[in-house]
PDB file of C-alpha atoms in Angstrom:
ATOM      1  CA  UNK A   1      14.366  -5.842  11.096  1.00 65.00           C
ATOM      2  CA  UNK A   2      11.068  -5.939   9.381  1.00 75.00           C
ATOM      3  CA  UNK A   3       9.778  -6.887   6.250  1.00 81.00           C
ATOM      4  CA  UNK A   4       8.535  -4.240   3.791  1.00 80.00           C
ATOM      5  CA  UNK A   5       5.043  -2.792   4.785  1.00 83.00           C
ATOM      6  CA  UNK A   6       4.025  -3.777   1.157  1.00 81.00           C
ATOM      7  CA  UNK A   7       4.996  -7.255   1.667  1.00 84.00           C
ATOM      8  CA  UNK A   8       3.235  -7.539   5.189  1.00 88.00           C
ATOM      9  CA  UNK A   9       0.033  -5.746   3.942  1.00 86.00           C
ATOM     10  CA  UNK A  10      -2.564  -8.119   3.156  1.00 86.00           C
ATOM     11  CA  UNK A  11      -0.223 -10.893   2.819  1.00 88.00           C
ATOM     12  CA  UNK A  12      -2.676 -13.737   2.474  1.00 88.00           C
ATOM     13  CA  UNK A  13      -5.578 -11.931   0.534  1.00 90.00           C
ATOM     14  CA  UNK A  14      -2.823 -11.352  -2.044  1.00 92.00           C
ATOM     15  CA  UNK A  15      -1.361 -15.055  -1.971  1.00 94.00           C
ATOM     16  CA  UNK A  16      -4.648 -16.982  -2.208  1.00 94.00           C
ATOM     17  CA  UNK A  17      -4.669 -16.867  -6.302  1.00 95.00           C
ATOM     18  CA  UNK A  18      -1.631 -18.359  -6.169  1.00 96.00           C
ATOM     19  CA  UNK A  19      -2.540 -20.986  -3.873  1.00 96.00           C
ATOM     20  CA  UNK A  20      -6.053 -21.892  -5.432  1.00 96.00           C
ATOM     21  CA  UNK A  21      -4.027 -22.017  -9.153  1.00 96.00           C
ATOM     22  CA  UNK A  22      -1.565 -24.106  -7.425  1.00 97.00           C
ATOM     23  CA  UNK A  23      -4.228 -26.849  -5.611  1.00 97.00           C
ATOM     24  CA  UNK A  24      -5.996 -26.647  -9.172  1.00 96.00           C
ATOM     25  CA  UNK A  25      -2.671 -27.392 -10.988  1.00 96.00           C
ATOM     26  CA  UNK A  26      -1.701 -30.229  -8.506  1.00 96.00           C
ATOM     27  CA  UNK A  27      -5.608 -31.720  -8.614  1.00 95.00           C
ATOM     28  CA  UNK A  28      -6.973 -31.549 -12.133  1.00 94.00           C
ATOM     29  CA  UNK A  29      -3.725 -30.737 -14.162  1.00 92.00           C
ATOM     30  CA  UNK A  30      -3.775 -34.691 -15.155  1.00 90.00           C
ATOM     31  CA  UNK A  31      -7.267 -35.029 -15.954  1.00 90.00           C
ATOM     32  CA  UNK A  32      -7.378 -32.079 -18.089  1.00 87.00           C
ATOM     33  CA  UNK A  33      -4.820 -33.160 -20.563  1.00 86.00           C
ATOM     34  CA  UNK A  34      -7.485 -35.759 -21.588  1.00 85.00           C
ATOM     35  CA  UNK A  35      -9.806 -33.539 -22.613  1.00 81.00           C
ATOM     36  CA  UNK A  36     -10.716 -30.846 -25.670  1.00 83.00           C
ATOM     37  CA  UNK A  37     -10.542 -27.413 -24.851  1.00 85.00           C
ATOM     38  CA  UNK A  38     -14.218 -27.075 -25.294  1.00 83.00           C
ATOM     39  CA  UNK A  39     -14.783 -29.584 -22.026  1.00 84.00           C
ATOM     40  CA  UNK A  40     -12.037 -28.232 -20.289  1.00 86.00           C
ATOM     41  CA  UNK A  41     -13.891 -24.997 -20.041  1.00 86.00           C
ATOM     42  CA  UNK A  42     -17.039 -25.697 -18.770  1.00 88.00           C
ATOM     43  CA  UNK A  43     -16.393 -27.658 -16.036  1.00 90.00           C
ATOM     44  CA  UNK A  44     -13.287 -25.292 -14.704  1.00 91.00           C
ATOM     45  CA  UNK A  45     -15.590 -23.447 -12.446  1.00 91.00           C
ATOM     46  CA  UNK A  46     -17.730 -26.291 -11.826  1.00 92.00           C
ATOM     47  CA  UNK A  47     -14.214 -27.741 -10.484  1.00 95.00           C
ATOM     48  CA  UNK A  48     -13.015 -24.827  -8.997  1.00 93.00           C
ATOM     49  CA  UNK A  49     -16.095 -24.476  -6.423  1.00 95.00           C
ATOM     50  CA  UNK A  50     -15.472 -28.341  -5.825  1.00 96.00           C
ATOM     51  CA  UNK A  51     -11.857 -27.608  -5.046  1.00 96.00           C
ATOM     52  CA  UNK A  52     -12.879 -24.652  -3.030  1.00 95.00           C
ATOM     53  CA  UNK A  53     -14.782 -26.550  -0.886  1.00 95.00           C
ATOM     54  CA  UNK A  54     -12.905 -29.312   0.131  1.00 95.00           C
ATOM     55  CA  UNK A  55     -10.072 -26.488   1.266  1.00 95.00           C
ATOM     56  CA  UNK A  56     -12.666 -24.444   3.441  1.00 94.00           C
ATOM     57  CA  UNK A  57     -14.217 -27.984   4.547  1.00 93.00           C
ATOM     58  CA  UNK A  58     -10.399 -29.320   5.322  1.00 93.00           C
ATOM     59  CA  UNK A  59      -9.895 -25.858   7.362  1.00 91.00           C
ATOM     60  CA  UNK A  60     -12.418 -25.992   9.684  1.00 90.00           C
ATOM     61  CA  UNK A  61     -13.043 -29.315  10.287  1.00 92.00           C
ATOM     62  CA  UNK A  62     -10.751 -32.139  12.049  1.00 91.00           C
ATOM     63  CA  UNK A  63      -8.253 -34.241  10.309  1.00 90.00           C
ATOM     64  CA  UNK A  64      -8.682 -38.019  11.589  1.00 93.00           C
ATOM     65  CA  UNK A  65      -5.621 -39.792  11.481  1.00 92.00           C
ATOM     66  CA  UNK A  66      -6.511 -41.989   8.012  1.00 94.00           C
ATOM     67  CA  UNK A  67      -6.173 -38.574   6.372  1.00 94.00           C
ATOM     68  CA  UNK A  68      -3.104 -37.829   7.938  1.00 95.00           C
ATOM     69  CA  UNK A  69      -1.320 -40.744   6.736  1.00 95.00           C
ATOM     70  CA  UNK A  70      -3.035 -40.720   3.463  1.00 96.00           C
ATOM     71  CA  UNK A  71      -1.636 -37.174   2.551  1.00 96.00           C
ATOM     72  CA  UNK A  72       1.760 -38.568   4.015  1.00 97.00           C
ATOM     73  CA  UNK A  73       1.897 -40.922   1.415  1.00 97.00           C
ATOM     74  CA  UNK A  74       0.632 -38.634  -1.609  1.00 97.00           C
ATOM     75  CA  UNK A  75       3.224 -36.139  -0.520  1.00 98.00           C
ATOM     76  CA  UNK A  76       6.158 -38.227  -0.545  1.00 98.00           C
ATOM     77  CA  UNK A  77       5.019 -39.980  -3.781  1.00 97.00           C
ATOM     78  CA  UNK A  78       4.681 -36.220  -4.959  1.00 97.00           C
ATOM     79  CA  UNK A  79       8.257 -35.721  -3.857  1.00 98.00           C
ATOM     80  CA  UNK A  80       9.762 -38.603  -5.174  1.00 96.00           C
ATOM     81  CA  UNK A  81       8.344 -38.098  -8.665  1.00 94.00           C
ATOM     82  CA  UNK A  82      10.201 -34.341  -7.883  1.00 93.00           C
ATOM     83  CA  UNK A  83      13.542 -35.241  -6.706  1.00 95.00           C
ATOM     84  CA  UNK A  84      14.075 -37.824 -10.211  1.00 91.00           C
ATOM     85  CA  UNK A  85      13.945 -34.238 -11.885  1.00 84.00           C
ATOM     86  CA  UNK A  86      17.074 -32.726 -10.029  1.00 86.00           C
ATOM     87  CA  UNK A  87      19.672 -32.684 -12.769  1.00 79.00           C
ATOM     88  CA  UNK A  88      24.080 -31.825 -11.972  1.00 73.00           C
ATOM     89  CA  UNK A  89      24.094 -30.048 -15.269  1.00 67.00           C
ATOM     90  CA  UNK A  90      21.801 -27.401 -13.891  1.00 81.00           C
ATOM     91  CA  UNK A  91      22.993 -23.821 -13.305  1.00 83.00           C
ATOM     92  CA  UNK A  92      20.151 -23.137 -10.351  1.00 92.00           C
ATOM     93  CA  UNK A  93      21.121 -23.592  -6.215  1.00 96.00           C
ATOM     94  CA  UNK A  94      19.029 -26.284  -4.556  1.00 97.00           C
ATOM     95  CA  UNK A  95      16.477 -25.585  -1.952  1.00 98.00           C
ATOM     96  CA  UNK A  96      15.442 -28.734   0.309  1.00 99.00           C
ATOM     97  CA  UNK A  97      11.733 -28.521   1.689  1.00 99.00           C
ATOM     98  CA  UNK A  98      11.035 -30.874   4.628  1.00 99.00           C
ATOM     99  CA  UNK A  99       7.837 -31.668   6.504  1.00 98.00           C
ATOM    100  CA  UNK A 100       8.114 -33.497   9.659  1.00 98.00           C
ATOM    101  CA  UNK A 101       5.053 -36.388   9.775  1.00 98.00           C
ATOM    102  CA  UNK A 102       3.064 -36.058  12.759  1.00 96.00           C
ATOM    103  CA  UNK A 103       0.048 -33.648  12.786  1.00 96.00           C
ATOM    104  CA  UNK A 104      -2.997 -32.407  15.237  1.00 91.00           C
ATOM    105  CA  UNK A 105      -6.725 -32.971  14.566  1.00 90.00           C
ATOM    106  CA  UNK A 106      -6.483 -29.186  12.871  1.00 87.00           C
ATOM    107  CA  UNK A 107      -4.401 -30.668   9.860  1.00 92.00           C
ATOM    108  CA  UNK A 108      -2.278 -27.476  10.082  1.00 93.00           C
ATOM    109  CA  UNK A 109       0.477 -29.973   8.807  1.00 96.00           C
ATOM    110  CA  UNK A 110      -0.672 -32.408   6.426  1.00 96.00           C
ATOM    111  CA  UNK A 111      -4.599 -31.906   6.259  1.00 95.00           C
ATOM    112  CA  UNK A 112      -5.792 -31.698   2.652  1.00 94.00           C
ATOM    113  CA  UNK A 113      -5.897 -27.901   2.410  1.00 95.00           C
ATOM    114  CA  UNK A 114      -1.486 -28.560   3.568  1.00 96.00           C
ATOM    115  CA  UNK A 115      -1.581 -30.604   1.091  1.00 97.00           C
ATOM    116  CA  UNK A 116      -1.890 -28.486  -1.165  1.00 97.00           C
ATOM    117  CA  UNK A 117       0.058 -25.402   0.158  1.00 97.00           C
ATOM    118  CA  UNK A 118       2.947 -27.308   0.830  1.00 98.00           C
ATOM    119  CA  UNK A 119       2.700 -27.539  -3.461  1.00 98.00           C
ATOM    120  CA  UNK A 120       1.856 -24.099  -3.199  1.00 98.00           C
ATOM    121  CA  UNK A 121       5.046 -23.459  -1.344  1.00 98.00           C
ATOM    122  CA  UNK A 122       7.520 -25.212  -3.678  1.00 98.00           C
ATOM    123  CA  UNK A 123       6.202 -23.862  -6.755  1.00 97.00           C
ATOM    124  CA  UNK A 124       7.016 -20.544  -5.463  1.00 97.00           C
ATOM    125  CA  UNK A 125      10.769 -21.916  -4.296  1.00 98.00           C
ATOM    126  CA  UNK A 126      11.178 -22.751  -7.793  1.00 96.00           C
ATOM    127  CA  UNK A 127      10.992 -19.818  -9.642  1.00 96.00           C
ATOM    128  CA  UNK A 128      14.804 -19.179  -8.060  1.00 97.00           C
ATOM    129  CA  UNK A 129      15.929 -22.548  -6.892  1.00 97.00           C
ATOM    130  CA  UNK A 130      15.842 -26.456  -7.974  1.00 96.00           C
ATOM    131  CA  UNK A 131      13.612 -28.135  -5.115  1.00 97.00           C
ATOM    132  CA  UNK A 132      13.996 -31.421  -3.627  1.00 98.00           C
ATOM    133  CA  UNK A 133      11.685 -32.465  -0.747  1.00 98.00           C
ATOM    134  CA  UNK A 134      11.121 -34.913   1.749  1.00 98.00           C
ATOM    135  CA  UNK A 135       8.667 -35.921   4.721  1.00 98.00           C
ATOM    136  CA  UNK A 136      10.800 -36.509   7.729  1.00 98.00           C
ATOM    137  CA  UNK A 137      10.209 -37.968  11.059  1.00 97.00           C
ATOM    138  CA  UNK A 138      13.577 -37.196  12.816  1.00 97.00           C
ATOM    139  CA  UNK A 139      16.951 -35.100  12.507  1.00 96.00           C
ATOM    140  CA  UNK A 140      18.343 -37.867  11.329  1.00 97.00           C
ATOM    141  CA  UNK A 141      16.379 -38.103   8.171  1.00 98.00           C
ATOM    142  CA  UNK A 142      17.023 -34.029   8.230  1.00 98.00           C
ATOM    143  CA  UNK A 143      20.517 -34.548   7.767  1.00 98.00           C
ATOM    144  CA  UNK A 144      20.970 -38.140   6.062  1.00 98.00           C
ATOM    145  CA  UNK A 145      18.612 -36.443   3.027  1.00 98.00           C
ATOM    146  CA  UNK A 146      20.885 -33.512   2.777  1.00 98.00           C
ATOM    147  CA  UNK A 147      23.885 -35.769   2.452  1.00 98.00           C
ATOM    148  CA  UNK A 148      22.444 -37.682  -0.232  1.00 97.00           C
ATOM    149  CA  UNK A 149      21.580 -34.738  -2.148  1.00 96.00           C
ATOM    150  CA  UNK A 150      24.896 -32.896  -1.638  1.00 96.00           C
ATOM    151  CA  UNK A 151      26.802 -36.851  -2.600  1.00 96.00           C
ATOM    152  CA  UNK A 152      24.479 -36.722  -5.541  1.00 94.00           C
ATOM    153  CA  UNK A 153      25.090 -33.084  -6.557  1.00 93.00           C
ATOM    154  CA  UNK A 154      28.478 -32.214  -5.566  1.00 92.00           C
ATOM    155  CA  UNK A 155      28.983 -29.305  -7.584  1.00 90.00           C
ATOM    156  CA  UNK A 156      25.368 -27.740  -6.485  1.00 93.00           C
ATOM    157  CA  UNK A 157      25.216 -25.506  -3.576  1.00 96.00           C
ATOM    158  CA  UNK A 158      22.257 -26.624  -1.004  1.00 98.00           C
ATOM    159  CA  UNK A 159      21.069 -22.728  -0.010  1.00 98.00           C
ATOM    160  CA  UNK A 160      18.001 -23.181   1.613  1.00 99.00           C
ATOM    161  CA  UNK A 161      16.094 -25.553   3.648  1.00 99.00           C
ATOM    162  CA  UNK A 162      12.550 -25.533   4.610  1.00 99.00           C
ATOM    163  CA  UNK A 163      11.597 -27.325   7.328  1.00 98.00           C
ATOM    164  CA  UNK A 164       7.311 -27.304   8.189  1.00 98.00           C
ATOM    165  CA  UNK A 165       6.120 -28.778  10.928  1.00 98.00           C
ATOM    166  CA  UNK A 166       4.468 -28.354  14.520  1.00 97.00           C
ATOM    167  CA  UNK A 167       6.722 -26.527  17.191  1.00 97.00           C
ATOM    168  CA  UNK A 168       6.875 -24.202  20.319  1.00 96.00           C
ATOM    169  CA  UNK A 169       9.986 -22.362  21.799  1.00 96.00           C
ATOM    170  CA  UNK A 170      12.693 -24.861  22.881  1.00 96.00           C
ATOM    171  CA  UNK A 171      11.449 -28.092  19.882  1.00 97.00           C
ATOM    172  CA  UNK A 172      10.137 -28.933  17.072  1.00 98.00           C
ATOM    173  CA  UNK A 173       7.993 -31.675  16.394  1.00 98.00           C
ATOM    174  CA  UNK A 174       9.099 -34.031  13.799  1.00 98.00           C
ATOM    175  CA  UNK A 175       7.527 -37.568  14.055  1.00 95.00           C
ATOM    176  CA  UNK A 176       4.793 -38.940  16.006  1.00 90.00           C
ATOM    177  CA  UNK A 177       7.946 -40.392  18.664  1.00 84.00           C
ATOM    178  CA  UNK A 178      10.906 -37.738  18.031  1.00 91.00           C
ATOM    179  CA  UNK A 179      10.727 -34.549  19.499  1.00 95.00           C
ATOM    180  CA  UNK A 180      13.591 -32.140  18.350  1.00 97.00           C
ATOM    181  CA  UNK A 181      14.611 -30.629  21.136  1.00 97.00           C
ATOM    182  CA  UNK A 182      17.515 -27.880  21.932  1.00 97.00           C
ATOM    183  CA  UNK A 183      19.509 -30.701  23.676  1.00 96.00           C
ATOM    184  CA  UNK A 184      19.517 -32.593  20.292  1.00 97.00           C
ATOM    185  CA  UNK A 185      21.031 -29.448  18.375  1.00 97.00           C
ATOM    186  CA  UNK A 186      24.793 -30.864  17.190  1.00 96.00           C
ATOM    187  CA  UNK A 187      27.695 -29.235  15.984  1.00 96.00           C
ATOM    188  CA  UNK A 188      27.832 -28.312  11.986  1.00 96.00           C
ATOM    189  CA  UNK A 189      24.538 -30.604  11.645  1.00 97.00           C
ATOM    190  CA  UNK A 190      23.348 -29.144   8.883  1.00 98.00           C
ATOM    191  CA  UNK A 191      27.484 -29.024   7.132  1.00 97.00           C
ATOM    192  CA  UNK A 192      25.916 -30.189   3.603  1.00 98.00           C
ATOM    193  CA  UNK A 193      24.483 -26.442   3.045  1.00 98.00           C
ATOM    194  CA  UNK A 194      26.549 -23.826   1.504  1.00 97.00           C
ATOM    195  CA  UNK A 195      27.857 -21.610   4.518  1.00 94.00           C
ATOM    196  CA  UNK A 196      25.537 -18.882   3.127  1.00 95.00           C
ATOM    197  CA  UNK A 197      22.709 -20.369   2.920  1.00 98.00           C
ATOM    198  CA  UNK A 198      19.775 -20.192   4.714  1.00 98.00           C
ATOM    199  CA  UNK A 199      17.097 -22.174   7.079  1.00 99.00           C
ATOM    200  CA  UNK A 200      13.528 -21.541   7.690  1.00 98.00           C
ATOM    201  CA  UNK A 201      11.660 -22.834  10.374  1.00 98.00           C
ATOM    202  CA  UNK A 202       8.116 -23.045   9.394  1.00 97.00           C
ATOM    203  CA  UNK A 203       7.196 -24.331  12.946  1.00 96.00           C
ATOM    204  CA  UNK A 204       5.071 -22.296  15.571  1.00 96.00           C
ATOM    205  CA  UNK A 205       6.855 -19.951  17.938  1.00 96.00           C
ATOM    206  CA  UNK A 206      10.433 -21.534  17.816  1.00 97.00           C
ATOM    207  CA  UNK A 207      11.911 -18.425  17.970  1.00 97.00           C
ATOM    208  CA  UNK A 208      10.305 -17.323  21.541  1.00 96.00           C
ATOM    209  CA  UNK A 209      12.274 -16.691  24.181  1.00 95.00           C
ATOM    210  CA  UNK A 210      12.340 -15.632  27.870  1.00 90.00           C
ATOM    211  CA  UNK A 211      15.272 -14.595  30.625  1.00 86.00           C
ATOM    212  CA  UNK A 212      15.667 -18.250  31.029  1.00 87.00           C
ATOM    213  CA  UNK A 213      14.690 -20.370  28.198  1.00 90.00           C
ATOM    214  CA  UNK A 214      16.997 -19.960  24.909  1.00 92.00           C
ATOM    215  CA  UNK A 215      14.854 -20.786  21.066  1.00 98.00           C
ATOM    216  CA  UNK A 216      15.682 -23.824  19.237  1.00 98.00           C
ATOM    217  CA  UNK A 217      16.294 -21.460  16.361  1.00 98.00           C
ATOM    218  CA  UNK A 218      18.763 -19.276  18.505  1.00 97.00           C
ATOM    219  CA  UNK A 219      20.643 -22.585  18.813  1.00 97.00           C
ATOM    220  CA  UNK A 220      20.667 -23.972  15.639  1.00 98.00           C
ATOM    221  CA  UNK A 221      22.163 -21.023  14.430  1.00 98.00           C
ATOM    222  CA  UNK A 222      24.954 -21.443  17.470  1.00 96.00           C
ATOM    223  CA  UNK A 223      25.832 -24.570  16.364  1.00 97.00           C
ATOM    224  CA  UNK A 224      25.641 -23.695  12.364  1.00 97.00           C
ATOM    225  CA  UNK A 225      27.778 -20.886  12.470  1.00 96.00           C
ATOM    226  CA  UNK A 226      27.280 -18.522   8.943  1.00 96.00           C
ATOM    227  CA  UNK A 227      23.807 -19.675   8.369  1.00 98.00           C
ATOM    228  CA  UNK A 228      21.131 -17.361   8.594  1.00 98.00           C
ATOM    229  CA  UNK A 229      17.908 -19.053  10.886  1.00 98.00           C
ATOM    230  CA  UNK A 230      14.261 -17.503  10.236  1.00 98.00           C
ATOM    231  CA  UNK A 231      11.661 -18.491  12.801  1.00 98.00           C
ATOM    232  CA  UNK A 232       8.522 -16.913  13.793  1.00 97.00           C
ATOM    233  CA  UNK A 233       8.452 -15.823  17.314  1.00 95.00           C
ATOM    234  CA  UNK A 234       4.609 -16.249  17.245  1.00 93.00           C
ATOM    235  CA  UNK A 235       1.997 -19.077  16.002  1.00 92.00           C
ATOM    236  CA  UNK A 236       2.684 -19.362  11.990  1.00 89.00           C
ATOM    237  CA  UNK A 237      -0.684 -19.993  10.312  1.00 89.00           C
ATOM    238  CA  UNK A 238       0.773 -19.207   6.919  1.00 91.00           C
ATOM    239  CA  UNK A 239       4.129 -17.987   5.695  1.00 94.00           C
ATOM    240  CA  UNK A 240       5.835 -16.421   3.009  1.00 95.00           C
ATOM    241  CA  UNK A 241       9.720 -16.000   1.672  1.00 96.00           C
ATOM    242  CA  UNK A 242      10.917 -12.985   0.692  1.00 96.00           C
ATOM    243  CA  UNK A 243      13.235 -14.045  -1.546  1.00 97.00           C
ATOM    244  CA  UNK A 244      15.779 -11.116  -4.002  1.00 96.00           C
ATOM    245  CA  UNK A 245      15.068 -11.896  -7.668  1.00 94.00           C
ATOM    246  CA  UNK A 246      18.752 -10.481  -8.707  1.00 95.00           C
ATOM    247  CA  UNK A 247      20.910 -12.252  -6.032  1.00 95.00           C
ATOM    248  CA  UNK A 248      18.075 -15.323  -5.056  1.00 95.00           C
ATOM    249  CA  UNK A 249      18.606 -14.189  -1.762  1.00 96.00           C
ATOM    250  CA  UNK A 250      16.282 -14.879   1.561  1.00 97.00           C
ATOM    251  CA  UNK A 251      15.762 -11.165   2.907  1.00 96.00           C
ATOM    252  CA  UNK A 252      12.880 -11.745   5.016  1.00 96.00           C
ATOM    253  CA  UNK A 253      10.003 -14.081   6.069  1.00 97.00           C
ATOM    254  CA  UNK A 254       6.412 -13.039   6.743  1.00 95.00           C
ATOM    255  CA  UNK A 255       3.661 -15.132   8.436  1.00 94.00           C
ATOM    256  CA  UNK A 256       1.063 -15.000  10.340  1.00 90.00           C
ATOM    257  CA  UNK A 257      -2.993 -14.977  10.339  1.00 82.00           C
ATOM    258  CA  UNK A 258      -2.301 -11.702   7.914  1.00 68.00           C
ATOM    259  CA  UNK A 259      -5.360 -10.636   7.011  1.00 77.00           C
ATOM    260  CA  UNK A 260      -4.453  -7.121   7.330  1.00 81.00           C
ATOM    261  CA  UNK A 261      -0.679  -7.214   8.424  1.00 86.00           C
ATOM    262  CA  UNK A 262       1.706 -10.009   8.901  1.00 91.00           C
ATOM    263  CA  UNK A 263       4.637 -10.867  11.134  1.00 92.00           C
ATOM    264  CA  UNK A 264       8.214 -10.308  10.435  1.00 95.00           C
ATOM    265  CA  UNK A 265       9.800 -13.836  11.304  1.00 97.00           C
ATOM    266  CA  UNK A 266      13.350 -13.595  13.843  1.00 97.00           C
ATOM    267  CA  UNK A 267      16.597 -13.723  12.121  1.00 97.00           C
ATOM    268  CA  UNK A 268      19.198 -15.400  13.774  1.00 97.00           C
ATOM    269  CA  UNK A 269      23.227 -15.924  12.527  1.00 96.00           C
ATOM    270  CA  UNK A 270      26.536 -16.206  14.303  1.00 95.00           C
ATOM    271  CA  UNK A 271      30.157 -15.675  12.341  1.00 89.00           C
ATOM    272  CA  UNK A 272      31.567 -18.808  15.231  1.00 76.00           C
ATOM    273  CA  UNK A 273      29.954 -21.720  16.592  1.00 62.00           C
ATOM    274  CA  UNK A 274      29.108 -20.602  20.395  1.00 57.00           C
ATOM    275  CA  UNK A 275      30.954 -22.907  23.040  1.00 54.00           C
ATOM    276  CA  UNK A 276      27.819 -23.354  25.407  1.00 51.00           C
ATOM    277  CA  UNK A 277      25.652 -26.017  27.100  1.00 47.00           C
ATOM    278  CA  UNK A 278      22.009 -25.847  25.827  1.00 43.00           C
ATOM    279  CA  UNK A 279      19.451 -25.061  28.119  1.00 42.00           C
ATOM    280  CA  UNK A 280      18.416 -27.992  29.660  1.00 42.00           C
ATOM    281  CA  UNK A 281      14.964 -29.791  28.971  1.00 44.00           C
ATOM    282  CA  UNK A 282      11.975 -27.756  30.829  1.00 43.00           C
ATOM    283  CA  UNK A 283       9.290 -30.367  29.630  1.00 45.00           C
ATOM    284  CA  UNK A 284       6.943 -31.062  26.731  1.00 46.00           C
ATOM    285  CA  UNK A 285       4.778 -28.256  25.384  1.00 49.00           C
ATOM    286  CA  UNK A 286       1.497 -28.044  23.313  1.00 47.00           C
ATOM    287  CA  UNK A 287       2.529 -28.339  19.668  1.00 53.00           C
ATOM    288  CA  UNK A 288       2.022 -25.260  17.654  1.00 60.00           C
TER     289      UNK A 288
END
């Protein structure tokens, strides 16, 4: 089913305040509690055409791999500082956010301008859930984090995970030597999550699918029976939960290049695990 018209209707005119006041937040938020409000406010536009720059510079230019790694290690130390916040005693669910740690030239994982939406996208997770976050290279560290968090917080329900990285139909992309295939999808893998809970794949086209050629996301949700499995069936570019303010609920996700109009992301869920071989490897594909 599809999201809302108003949500898909100029999705990412509408979200770009939010993501500029974000990057500023995340950039000068620590340099501006040194200085008088007089100070502050004459160099906020000053910084705010810097900022904007360096995002429209990181878009359309390539990201060598020094950068890559360099926004690798600013987003886990980002993440770590994050995760020493997660308290038992508090009365919100727990959303994991993931991003695997390989990347393209076009930094449409962890180029500068990612590095800032992938802030962009937790502060928005947290206005419903606690967030703890990782960068990944393999399933392994998928599920080994959501153990520890689940061993750490055992009276917290784990109801969302976000998992961003590159992908196409039948993998996803998590490290510069693991590919995450359909063949690699186990039984209950992802057990630590509350059994209504949900997981989005913020990965290019890993819900497509053709007569003979299943989605990755089609199987994770055979093999995680209850949970609900969003995916976008076409390239992602940008994305956005739609998430129920009364029961903190994932109803939809949009994405897309939505200038005008974005994409309604697949929904996949099965009640029973489904008792059948995964399609076998095809082959590599171009990363999304």
């Amino acid at each position: 089913m599809s999201a809302p018209i108003t949500s898909r209707f100029l999705m990412i005119p509408r979200e770009i305040p939010k993501y500029l006041a974000t990057a500023y937040s995340v950039k000068y938020s620590q340099i501006e509690k040194n200085e008088n409000i007089f100070k502050r406010s004459i160099f906020k536009i000053y910084r705010f055409i810097l900022l904007a720059k360096e995002i429209i510079f990181s878009t359309i230019s390539f990201t060598s791999s020094l950068e890559i790694n360099k926004n690798i290690k600013r987003l886990q130390k980002d993440f770590d500082e994050k995760n020493k916040n997660l308290k038992d005693i508090s009365s919100k669910d727990i959303c994991v956010y993931l991003v695997g740690s390989v990347d393209n030239p076009g930094g449409a994982i962890l180029g500068n301008h990612l590095y800032y939406y992938h802030h962009y996208k937790i502060k928005n997770f947290e206005k419903y859930f606690d967030v703890a976050a990782k960068v990944i290279k393999n399933n392994k560290d998928i599920t080994s984090f959501l153990e520890e968090i689940k061993s750490k917080y055992p009276t917290r329900n784990i109801k969302v995970m976000d998992i961003v990285c590159h992908g196409c139909n039948d993998r996803m992309f998590l490290g510069d030597s693991f590919e995450y295939k359909i063949s690699d999808v186990k039984n209950d893998e992802f057990k630590a999550m509350s059994q209504d809970g949900a997981i989005i794949l913020d990965a290019c086209s890993t819900a497509q699918e053709t007569s003979s050629q299943l989605s990755i996301a089609r199987q994770i949700a055979k093999k995680n029976p209850f949970l609900r499995i969003f995916a976008p069936k076409y390239p992602l570019f940008f994305s956005k939960p739609l998430i129920n303010k009364t029961t903190k609920r994932i109803e939809n996700v949009v994405h897309g290049f939505a200038i005008f109009k974005a994409f309604t992301c697949e929904t996949f869920r099965y009640e029973r695990e489904i008792d059948e071989s995964a399609i076998p490897d095809t082959g590599k594909r171009s990363r999304g």
